[in-house]
Amino acid sequence: DVYEFVRKPTLTREGDDVTITFETAGWCDVTVAIEDERGTIIRHLASGVLGPNAPEPFVWNSKAQTLVWDGKDEIGRYVDDKDSVTVRVSLGLKPQLERTLFWSDKRMVDGPLLVRATEAGVLVWFGESRWHSLGAQLRLFDHDGNYLRTLYPFPANKVEAVEGLPWQEFPPDNERLPSKLEHHPFVGQKYQTQHSLLPDHTVNALAVRGERVWLIGAQATPLALDGSSGGANIAEAPSVIEEATVPLPGPSGRELHPFHPHGAAVCPDGKRLYLTAYSRGYRRGPFGRRHFLHGVNVLNLETGKMMLFAGAMGEYGDGDDRFRFPMDVATDSKGRVYVADNRNHRVQVLDASGTLLTSIPVQHPGQIHLHPKTDEIWVANSMSVRGLQTRSGNRIPLSLHSLGTADRPAEPQTWPLSDGRIGRARRGGRVDGGVEAGPVRCLHTEMDFHGGAPTLWTTGSQVTTGRRGRGRENLAHWRANARLWDVQDDALTLRRDFAEEAERELVYARAWQWGRPRLAVHPVDGRLWQGMLVWDTQTHPTSFTEVAIVDPETGRIQLENLPTDPIDLGFDWEGRAYLRTYNAIVRFNPRTWREIPFDYGEERTVFHGGGGGGERPYEARSAIVLPSGGRGGLHNGGMSISPQGNILVSCINPNRPGSREDTAEVFRSESYTPPIWPGRHRGHELHIFDIHGRVSQMDVAPGIGMDNDVHLGRDGQVWLLAASTPYLDGQPYFNRRGCTLMRFVPGNMRALTPRGVIPLPEARRPDRAKDMTRPDAWVEGADWLFGPVGADGHYGSGGSCHCQKQGRFALDYYGRSFAPEVDRFRVVVLDANGNVILRIGQYGNVDDGKPLVAPDPDPAPAR
């Protein structure tokens, strides 16, 4: 890696041709750009690694290079004023973290959102869900709500100190890195979520004692407040599951199911962990249902053994030895145990042996908060997964109560948390009353007694209506939120609203769904466009009606409504916008959203909708009608626009196989029946249209199956990210969600699988190892294959889907690929011939990056 010139670049000019010569000292990567007087690149002439596989127009195996610029810009127009043009020859790339986009320490997500106060600060956990893409995080705030640091994902300087963390050596260089565990089913669903460093990230409760925090899910995972595991082994975290047989409606009868605790507390000496609120839900009807167990367990943290402490798991009652829906548990400074006996309307106080000491009446206790020094009892009747209801279905106003101490109970002092209103949620579900600001659901409370005067933290998903946009005024949307309240004698006073603060910074603070944001950079102004795939504000989580436009120079964000609900977007060199739905591509001027018709397009009503209704139709004057069969589709692959305006698009096509049809007839009929042969996999095809909207080439990647992204190069080559895991040394890569990146010339490539539409006979199978799996396939005629990169939701067991958790790649005008190596916490950069130029990034969390630009304290974003 020597980045020096032996002979610096020289230029000679003859007519329109400019000859550039230079010689390097090492086999480094070289980039040659033609720039105008403003420094804007008008022609990406060459970039790649010199040596035996240097990409065109470089000469192989030579450090001395001669390149000719033909005097044209990126799309083939002659540059007349060549005296104002600069030729830049650069050796090597030097990536630097400029700024972090779309991140705010106050941004929460609509998932398990838990708070626990400690002397060191306030811990906020938001859990991972297949519905959002941010991943699980544990953050520490000070007592005034100011962000301090992230504890999980683990800091880079602490990850080695996490006992029991699995590590993996990654081929081909055997680099040792923390391993993201492969199989983590979403609780109650048969879906695979993003990878996690934790053995169990389905966290439903937090328990804290001193410098140790336990994440309570299926296991009690110990962590330390310094970002390590504090010497504990997370791989040996004890199980806290309680199994029970529950009745189910219909013919299934009774089944054995695991129950997870949702309330936890650690005794003062840190040796015992008390667990309750064992419940699990299942969907039956519009409101769903939950099964509860009615006991309290105690886990010996030294031996890992768990046993029943009080109550009876499979039986409820109103006697001194029974509970009815115990919602929470807490311990005081003397080791006494407090249980929120919800439907018996009391808090039961027990000694360490489980003997009842006293009973304190309170309506529907949900969460218990004890002052660490005075043992004063505070109760919120708020912890109910589906909200608090009487048997008649009436809602109960949520309240915070101060009850004195167990030794000296006092007349309750009450602060209202809601008015008991019923809001409407997505899919017809009910939501709880809100905290002086509209309906919320899953309200979680925490009292902080460590920062002086007591304060109250509340979390929940706020429901509002009236979203901006065409025809969306009455659609409810969700905003996960945390709030900090001052507890005064006569009222609660809102001090901080984290969602409002996050939206002031980000404009749009809600998390996009399914881990599949759609990104595109406008080539004229350099702004980043991101399709906001959000379930509740859009037609379907795979299409979007809004984009967030980010200025990379300032980080400012503005929202823009779209004429329809595409599943993909892109730009050509002139900055025209292309919106793709399941059945068409429409071209627009993005400044006015006036349609730019295709010469050979058709009038068509276009929308996506995903088959779920609520689509935003647009009456196109002249759209490219895609040869897609069926209606909608959750994942239709990728779309790309070359600098010249040619379009590469992937289509789902369930039509039966047969002989090739006439291209013009195919275009008019919106269907395409591909040719088949033994070993062909089908159902997805890749087609190219020219700038005028005419079919250029059909079925350019026969047999390749589902793709997650495609790009079309300036010279007509195709880059494709197959939703298939590569084989390495004849064996499938150990992480089955990895994908295979390849480049090929249209017409040269095909894929063969033993399980094709027509099975591939043994005698006709290639005599070599397969190239990728899902389906097992050989790829013939590709220029190169590289992987694993990207990510695909359809991996592992459990019936997940390609439409979830997609990792895409980017292709620049030099033909360089920028692809996420998810397992390695990096982005790999490849030249046009597949040579690795460098890898960007390393393991860490958001605190480990050192941006060149400090965050704007007052971004004042445009809306």
GROMACS .gro file of C-alpha atoms in nm, residues 242 256 324 366 519 546 570 592 604 614 617 634 731 825 852:
model
   15
  242GLU     CA    1  -4.210  -2.052   3.334
  256LEU     CA    2  -4.767  -2.602   2.652
  324ARG     CA    3  -5.488  -1.221   4.088
  366GLY     CA    4  -4.955  -0.182   3.805
  519LEU     CA    5  -3.195   0.540  -0.042
  546GLU     CA    6  -4.315   1.034   0.178
  570GLY     CA    7  -3.401   0.658  -0.842
  592THR     CA    8  -4.267   2.023  -0.934
  604ARG     CA    9  -5.206   0.369  -1.663
  614GLY     CA   10  -5.502   0.212   0.120
  617PRO     CA   11  -5.323   0.581  -0.708
  634LEU     CA   12  -4.401  -0.730  -0.080
  731GLN     CA   13  -1.956  -2.502   0.188
  825PHE     CA   14  -1.954  -0.423   1.093
  852LEU     CA   15  -1.569   1.568   1.154
   0.00000   0.00000   0.00000
